[in-house]
Short mmCIF file of C-alpha atoms in Angstrom, two decimals:
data_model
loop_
_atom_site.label_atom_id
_atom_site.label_comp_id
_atom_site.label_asym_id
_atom_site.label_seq_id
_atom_site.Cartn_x
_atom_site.Cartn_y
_atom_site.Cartn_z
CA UNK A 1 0.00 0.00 0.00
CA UNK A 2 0.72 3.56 -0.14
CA UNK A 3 0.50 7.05 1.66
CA UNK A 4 -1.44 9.57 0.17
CA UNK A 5 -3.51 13.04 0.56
CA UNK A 6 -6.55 13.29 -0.77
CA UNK A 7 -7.10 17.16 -2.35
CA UNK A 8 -10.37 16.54 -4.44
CA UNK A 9 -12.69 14.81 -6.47
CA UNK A 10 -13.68 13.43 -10.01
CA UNK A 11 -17.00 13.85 -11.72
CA UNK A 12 -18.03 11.48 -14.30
CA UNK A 13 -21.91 11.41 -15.81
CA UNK A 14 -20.86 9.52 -18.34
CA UNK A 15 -19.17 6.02 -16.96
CA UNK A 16 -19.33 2.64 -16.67
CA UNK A 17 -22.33 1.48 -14.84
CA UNK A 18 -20.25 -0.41 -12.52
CA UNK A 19 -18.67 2.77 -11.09
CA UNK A 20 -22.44 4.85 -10.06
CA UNK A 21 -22.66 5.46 -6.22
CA UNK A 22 -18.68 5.08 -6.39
CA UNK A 23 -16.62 8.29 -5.09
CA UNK A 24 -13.61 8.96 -7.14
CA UNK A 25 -11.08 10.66 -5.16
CA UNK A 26 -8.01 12.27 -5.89
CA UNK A 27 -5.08 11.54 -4.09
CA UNK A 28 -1.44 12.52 -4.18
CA UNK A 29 1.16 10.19 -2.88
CA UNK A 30 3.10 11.36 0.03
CA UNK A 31 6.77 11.00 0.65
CA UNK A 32 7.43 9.76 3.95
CA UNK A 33 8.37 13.45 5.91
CA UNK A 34 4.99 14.43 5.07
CA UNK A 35 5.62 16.67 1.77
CA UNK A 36 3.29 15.59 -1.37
CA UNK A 37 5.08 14.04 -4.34
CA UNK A 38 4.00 14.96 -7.90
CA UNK A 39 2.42 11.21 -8.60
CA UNK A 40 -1.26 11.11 -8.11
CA UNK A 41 -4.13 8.70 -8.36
CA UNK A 42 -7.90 8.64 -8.79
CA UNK A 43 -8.84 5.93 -6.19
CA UNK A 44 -12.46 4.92 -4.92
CA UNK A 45 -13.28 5.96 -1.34
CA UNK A 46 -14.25 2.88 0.55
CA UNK A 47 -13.63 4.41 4.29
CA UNK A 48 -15.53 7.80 4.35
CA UNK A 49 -11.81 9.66 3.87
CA UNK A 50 -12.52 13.29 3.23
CA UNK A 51 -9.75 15.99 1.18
CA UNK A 52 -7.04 16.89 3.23
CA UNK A 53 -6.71 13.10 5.07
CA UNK A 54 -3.61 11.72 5.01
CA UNK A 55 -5.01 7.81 3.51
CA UNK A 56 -3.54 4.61 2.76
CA UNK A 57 -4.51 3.23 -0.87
CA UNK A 58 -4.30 -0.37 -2.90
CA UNK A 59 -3.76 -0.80 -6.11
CA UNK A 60 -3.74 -3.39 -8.73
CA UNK A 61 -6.32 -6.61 -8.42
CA UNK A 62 -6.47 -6.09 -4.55
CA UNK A 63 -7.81 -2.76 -5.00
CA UNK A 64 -11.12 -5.13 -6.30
CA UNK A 65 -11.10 -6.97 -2.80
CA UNK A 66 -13.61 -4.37 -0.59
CA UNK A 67 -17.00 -4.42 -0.74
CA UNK A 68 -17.84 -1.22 -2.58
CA UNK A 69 -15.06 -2.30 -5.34
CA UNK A 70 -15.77 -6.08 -5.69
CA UNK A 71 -16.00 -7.16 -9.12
CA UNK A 72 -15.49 -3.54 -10.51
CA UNK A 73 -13.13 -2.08 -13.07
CA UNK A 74 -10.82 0.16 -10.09
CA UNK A 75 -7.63 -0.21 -9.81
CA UNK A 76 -7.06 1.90 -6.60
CA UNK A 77 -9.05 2.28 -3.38
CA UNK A 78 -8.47 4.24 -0.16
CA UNK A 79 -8.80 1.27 2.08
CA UNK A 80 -7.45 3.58 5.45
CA UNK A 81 -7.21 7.10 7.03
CA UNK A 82 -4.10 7.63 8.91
CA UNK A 83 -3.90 8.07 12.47
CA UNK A 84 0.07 8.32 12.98
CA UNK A 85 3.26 6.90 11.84
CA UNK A 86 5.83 6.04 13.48
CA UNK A 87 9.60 5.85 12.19
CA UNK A 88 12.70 5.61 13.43
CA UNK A 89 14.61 6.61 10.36
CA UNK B 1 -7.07 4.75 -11.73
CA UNK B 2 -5.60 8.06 -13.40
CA UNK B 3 -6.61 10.73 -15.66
CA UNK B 4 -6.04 11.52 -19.55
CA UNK B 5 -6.99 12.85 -22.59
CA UNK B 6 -7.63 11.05 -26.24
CA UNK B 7 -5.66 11.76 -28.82
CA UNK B 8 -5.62 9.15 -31.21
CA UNK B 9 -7.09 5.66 -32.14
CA UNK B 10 -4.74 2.57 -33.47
CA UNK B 11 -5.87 0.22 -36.22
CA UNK B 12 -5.26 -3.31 -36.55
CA UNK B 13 -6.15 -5.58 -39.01
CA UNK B 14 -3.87 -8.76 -37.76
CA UNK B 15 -4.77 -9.28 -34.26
CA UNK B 16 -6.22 -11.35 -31.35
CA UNK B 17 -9.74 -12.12 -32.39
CA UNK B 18 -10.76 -11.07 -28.88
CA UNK B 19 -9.57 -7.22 -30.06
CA UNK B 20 -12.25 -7.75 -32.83
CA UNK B 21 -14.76 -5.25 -32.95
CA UNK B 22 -13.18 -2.97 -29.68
CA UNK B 23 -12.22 0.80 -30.65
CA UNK B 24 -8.48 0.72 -29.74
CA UNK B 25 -7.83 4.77 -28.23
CA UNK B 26 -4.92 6.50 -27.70
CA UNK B 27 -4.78 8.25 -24.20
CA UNK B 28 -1.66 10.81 -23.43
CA UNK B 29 -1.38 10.87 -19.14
CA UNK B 30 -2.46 14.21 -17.81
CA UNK B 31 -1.19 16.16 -14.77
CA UNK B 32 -3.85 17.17 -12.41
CA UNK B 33 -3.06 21.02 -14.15
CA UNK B 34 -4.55 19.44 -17.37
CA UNK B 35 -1.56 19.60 -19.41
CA UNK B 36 -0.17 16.38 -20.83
CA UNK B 37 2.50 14.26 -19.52
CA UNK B 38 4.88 11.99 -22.37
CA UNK B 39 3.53 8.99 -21.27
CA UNK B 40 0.84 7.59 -23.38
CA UNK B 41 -0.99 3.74 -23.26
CA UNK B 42 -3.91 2.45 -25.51
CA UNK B 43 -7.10 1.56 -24.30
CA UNK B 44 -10.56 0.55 -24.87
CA UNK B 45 -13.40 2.37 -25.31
CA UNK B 46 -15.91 1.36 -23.30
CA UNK B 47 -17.56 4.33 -22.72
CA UNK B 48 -18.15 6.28 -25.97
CA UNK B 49 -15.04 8.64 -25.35
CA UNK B 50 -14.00 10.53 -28.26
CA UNK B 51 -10.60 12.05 -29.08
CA UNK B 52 -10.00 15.23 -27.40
CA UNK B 53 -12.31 14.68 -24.31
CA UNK B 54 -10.58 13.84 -20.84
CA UNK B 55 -11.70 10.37 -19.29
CA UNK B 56 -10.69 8.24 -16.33
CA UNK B 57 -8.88 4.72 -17.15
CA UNK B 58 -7.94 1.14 -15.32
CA UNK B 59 -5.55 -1.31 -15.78
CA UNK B 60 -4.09 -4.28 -14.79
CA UNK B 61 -6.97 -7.07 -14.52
CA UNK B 62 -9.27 -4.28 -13.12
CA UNK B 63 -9.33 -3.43 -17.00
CA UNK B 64 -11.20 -6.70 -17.83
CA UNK B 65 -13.68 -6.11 -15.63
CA UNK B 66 -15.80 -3.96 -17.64
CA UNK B 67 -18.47 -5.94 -19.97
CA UNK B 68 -16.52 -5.29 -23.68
CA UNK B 69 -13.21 -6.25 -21.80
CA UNK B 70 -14.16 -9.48 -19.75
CA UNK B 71 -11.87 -12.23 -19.99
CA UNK B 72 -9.99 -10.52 -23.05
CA UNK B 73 -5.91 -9.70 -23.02
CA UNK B 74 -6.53 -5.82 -22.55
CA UNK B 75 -4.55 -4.57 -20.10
CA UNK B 76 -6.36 -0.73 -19.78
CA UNK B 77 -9.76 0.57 -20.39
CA UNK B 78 -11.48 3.75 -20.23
CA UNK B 79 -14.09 3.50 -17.87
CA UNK B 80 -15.66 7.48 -17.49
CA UNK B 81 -15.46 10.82 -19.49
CA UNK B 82 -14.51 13.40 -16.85
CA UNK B 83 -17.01 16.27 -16.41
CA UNK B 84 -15.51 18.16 -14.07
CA UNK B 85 -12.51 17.79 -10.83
CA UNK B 86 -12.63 19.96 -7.87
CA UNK B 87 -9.05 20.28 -6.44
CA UNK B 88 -8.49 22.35 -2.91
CA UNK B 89 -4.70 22.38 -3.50
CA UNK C 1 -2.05 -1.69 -23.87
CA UNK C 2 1.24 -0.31 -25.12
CA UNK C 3 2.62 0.43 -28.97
CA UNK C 4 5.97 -1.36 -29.58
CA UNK C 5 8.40 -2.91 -32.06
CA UNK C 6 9.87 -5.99 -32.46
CA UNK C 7 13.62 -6.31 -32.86
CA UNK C 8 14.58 -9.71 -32.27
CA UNK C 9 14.16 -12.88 -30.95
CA UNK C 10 15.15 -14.77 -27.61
CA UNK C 11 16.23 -18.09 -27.57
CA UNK C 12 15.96 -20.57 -24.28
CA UNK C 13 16.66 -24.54 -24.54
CA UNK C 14 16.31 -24.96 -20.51
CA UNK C 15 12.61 -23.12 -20.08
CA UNK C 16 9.48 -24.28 -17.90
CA UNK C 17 7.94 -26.62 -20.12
CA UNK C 18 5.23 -24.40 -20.63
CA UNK C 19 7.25 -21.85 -22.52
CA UNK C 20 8.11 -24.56 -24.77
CA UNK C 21 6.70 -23.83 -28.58
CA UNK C 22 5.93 -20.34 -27.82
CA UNK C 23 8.32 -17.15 -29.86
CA UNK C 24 9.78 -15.13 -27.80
CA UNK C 25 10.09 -11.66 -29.41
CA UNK C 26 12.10 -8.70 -27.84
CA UNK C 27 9.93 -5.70 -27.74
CA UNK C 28 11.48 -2.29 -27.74
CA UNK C 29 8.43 -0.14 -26.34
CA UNK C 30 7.40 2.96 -28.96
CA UNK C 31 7.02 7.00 -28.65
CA UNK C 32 3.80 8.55 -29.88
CA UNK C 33 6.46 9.82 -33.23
CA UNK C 34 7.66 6.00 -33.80
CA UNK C 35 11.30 6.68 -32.42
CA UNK C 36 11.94 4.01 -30.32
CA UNK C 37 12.20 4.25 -26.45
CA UNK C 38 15.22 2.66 -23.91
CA UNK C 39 12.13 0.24 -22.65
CA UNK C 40 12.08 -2.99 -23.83
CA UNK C 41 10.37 -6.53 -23.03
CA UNK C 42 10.38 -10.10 -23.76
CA UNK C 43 6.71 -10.73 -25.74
CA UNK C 44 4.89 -13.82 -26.07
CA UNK C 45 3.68 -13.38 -29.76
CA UNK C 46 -0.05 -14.42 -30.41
CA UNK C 47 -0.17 -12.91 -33.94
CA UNK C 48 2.50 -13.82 -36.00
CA UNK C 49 4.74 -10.78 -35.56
CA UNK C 50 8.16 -10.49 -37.36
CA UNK C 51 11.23 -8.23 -36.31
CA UNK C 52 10.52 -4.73 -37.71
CA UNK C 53 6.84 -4.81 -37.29
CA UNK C 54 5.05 -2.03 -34.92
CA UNK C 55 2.50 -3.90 -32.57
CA UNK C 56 0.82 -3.58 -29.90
CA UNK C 57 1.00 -5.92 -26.27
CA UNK C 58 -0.57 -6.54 -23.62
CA UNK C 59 1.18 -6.76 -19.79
CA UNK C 60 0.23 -9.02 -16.29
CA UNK C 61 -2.43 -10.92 -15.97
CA UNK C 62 -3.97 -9.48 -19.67
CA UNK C 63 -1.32 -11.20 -20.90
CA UNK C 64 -2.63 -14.80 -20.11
CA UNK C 65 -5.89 -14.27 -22.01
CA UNK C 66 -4.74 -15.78 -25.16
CA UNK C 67 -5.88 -19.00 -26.70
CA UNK C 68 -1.42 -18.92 -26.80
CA UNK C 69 -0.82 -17.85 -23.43
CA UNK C 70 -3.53 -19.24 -21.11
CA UNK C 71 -2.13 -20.39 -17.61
CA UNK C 72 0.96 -19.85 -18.24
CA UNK C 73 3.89 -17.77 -17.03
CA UNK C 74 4.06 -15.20 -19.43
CA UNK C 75 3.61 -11.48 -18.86
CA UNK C 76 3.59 -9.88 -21.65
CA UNK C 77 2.01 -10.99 -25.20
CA UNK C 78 2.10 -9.26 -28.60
CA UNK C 79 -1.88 -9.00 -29.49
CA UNK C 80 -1.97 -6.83 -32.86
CA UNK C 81 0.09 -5.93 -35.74
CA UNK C 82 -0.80 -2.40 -35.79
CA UNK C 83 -1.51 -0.72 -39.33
CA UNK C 84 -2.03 2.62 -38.83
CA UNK C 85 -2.29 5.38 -35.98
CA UNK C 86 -4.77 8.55 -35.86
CA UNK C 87 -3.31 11.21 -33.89
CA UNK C 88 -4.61 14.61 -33.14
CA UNK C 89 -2.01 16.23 -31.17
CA UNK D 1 10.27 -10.01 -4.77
CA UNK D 2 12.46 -6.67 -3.11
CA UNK D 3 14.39 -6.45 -0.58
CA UNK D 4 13.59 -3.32 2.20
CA UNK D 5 14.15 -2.18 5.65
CA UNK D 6 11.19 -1.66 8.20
CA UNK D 7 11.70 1.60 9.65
CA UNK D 8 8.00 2.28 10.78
CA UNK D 9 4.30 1.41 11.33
CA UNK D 10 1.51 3.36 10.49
CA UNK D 11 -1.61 3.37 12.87
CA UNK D 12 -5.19 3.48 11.29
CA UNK D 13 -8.31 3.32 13.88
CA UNK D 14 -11.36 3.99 10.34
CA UNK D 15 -10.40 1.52 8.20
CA UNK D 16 -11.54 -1.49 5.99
CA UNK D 17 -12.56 -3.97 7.94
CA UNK D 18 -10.49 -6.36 6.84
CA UNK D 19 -7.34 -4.81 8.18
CA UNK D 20 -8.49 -4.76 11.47
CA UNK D 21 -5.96 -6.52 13.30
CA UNK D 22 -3.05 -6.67 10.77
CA UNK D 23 0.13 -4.80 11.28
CA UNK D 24 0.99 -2.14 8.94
CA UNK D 25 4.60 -1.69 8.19
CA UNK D 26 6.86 0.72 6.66
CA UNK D 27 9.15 -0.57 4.73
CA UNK D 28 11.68 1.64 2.48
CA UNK D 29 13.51 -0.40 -0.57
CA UNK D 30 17.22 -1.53 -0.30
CA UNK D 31 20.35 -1.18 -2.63
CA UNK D 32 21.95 -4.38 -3.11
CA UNK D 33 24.90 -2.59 -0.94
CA UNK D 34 22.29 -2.81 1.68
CA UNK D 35 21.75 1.45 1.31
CA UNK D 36 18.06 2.77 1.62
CA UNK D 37 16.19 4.00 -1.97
CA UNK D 38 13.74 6.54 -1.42
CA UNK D 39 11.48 4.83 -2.21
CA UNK D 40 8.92 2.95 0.22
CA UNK D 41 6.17 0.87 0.82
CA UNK D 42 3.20 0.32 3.72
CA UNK D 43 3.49 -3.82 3.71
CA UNK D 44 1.83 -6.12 5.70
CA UNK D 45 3.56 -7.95 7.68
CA UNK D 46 3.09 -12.34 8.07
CA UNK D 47 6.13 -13.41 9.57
CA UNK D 48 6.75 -10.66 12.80
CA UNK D 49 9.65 -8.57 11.42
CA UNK D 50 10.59 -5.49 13.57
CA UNK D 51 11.59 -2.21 12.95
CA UNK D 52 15.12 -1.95 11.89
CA UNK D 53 15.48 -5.85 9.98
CA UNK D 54 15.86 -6.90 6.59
CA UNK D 55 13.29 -8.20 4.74
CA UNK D 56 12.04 -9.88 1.28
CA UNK D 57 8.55 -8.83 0.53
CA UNK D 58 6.20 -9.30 -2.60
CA UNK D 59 3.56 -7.44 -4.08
CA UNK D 60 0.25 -7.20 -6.55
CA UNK D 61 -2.19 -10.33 -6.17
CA UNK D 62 0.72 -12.64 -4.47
CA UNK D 63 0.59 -10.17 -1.72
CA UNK D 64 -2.95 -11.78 -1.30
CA UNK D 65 -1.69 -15.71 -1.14
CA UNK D 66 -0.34 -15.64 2.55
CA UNK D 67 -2.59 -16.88 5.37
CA UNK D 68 -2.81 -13.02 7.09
CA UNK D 69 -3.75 -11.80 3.32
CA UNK D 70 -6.16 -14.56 1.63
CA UNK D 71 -8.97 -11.89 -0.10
CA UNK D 72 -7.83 -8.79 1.53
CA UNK D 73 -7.30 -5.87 -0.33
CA UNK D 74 -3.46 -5.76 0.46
CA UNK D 75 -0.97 -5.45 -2.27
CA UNK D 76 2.44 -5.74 -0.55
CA UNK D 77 3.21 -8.29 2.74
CA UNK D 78 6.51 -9.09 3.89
CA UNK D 79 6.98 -12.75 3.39
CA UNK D 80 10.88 -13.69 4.42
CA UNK D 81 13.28 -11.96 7.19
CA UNK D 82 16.53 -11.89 5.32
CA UNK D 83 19.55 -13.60 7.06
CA UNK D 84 22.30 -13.32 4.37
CA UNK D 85 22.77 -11.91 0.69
CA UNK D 86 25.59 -13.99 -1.08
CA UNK D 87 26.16 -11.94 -3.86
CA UNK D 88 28.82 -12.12 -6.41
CA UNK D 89 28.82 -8.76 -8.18
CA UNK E 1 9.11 -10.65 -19.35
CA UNK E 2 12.50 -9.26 -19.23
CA UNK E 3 16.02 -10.14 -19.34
CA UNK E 4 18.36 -10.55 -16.50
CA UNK E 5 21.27 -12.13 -14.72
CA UNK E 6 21.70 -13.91 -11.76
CA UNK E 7 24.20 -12.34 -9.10
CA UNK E 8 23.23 -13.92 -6.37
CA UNK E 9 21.58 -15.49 -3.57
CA UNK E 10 18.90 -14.53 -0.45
CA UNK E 11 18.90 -16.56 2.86
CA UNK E 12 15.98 -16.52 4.97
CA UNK E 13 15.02 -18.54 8.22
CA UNK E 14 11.67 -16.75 9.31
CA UNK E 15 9.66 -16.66 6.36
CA UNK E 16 6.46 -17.71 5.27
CA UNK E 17 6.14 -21.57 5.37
CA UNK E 18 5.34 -21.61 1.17
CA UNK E 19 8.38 -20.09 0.62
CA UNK E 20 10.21 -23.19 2.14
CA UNK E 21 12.65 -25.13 -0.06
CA UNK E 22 12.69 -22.22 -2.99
CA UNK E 23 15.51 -20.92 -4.17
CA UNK E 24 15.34 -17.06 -4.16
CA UNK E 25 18.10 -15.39 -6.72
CA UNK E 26 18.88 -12.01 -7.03
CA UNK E 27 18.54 -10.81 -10.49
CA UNK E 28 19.82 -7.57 -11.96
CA UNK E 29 18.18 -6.33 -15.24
CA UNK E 30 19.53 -6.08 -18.64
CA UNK E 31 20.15 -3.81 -20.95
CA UNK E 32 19.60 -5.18 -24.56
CA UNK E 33 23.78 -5.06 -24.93
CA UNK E 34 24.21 -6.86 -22.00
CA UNK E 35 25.01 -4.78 -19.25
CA UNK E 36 23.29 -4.75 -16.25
CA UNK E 37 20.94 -2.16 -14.94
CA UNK E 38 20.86 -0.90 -11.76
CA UNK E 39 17.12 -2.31 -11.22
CA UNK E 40 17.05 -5.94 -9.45
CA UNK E 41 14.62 -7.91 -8.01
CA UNK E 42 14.72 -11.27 -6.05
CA UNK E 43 12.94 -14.46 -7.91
CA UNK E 44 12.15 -17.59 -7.40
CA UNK E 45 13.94 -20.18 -9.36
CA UNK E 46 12.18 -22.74 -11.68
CA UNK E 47 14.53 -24.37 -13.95
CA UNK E 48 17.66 -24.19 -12.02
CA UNK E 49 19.62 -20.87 -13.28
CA UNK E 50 23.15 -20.51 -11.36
CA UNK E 51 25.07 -17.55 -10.62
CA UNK E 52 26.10 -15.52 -13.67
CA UNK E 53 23.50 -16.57 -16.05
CA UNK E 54 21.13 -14.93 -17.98
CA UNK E 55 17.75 -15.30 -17.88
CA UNK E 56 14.23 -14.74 -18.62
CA UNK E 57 11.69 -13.85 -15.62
CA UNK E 58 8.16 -13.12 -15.70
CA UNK E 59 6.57 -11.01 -12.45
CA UNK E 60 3.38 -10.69 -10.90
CA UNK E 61 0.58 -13.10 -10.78
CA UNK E 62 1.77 -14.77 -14.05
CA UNK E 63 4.97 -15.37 -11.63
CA UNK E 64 2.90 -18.00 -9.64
CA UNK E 65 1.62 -19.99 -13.03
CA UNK E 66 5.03 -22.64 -12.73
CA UNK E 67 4.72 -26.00 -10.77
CA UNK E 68 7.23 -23.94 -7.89
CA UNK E 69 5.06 -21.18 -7.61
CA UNK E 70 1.54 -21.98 -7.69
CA UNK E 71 -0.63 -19.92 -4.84
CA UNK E 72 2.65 -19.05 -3.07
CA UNK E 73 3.68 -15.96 -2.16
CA UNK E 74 5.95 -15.44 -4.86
CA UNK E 75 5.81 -12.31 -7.84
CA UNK E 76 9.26 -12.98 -10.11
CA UNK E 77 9.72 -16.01 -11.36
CA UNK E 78 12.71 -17.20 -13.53
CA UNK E 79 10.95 -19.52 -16.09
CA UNK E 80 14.01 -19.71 -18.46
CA UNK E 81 17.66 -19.59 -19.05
CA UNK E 82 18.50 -17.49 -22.41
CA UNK E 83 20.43 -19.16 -25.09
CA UNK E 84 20.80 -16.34 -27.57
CA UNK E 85 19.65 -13.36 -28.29
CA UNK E 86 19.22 -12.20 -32.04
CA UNK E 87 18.71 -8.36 -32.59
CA UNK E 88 18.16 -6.52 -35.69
CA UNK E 89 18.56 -2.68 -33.73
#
């Protein structure tokens, strides 16, 4: 999984059918002090993770394995909202 | 799943018969400014997008989850033209 | 799904046994102007591809949904011999 | 498979429920002279490695195919605490 | 799949029990003339590749389709040792 920060939101009238009800969000990856990195993501909410929440995502066929993504063409879901890191870099 | 724009469609005569039939587009990356990054894939259309217009796309095995792509060797499909994205950075 | 070209071919007498019979064409991966890019793969080839032609492949699991490739380890497969490209950039 | 460091845990009370009860672990990619990339990873962990050790983990679907994993929507795990590189470079 | 060459070897006690009795060799990528990237990965052997050879590996979940791999853990497999390569560049 990754970090990331959501900072907004995709609308789409026109989409596959599978993705209605489905909140696209729009998250940047975060590099680990914090700061945002340029890389970003669309990635389906699945936790109730508003913009400005730090997040973890998933990606790839595992990004399929919530219920609000099951089956469904997504390839990245926020599957966490952050509490705290620890590191003892 | 991550943003771009068509710009282009590839034909194929000689190919997989599973491709036959599927409109094959050509979608540039874009940065969340709107301008265009180098990198480029090909996906299908399963969504009526049109070159110029700005859609969403998945890949990996998420791409065959849509009902044109099921069980066929397409690695990306475009699964929502974009209306609008609200960004708060 | 990604544009390439093939420029060569590998050859493997100790292979899992499921390789065996299939070409194994070096891909090197393609800019949107046809120059070639430092990126290149190993391809399965499912359409009859020869060195110099510009095709298209497929990567990860996409990659196993040929009548050629089906259950077997093999990431990447060439899917179309492309004949022409629309661009409107 | 890559080979990283653990150097943190992130903490996540609103989360998927399937990650209840996993532990989340930072883990920032090696060098092959054992040096930190900046690049890092939030992997679950399946075999109890601790901050500071040197691990093997694996990512996409296979993250899925340990017993801590099975269906979850994780796509990295550690899977081996290293004891020894013999390399011959 | 891509090219690469073995350099060495990973030893691991604690690890996840379907990792037992693989062999897990560190591969370094290659450049089409030979040399070797900077990029490795570690893989699980399948057709018993030694030290200084090159070889062909396939990653992700097509990385678990060998008689070694299957269901485990594992995303890099090396599924052949290269013979020759023949390149028209």
């Amino acid at each position: 999984m990754t970090l990331g920060k959501v900072i907004g939101t995709v609308w789409a009238t026109r989409k596959d059918e599978q993705l209605v009800g489905l909140t696209l969000q729009i998250v940047r990856e975060l590099n680990l002090d914090g700061t945002m990195k340029d890389r970003y993501l669309v990635a389906v909410d699945s936790v109730g993770a508003g913009v400005g929440e730090t997040v973890l995502f998933a990606q790839g066929s595992s990004a399929r394995q919530t219920e609000v993504t099951k089956n469904k063409p997504v390839d990245a879901v926020i599957t966490a909202i952050v509490d705290k890191m620890d590191t003892a870099e």
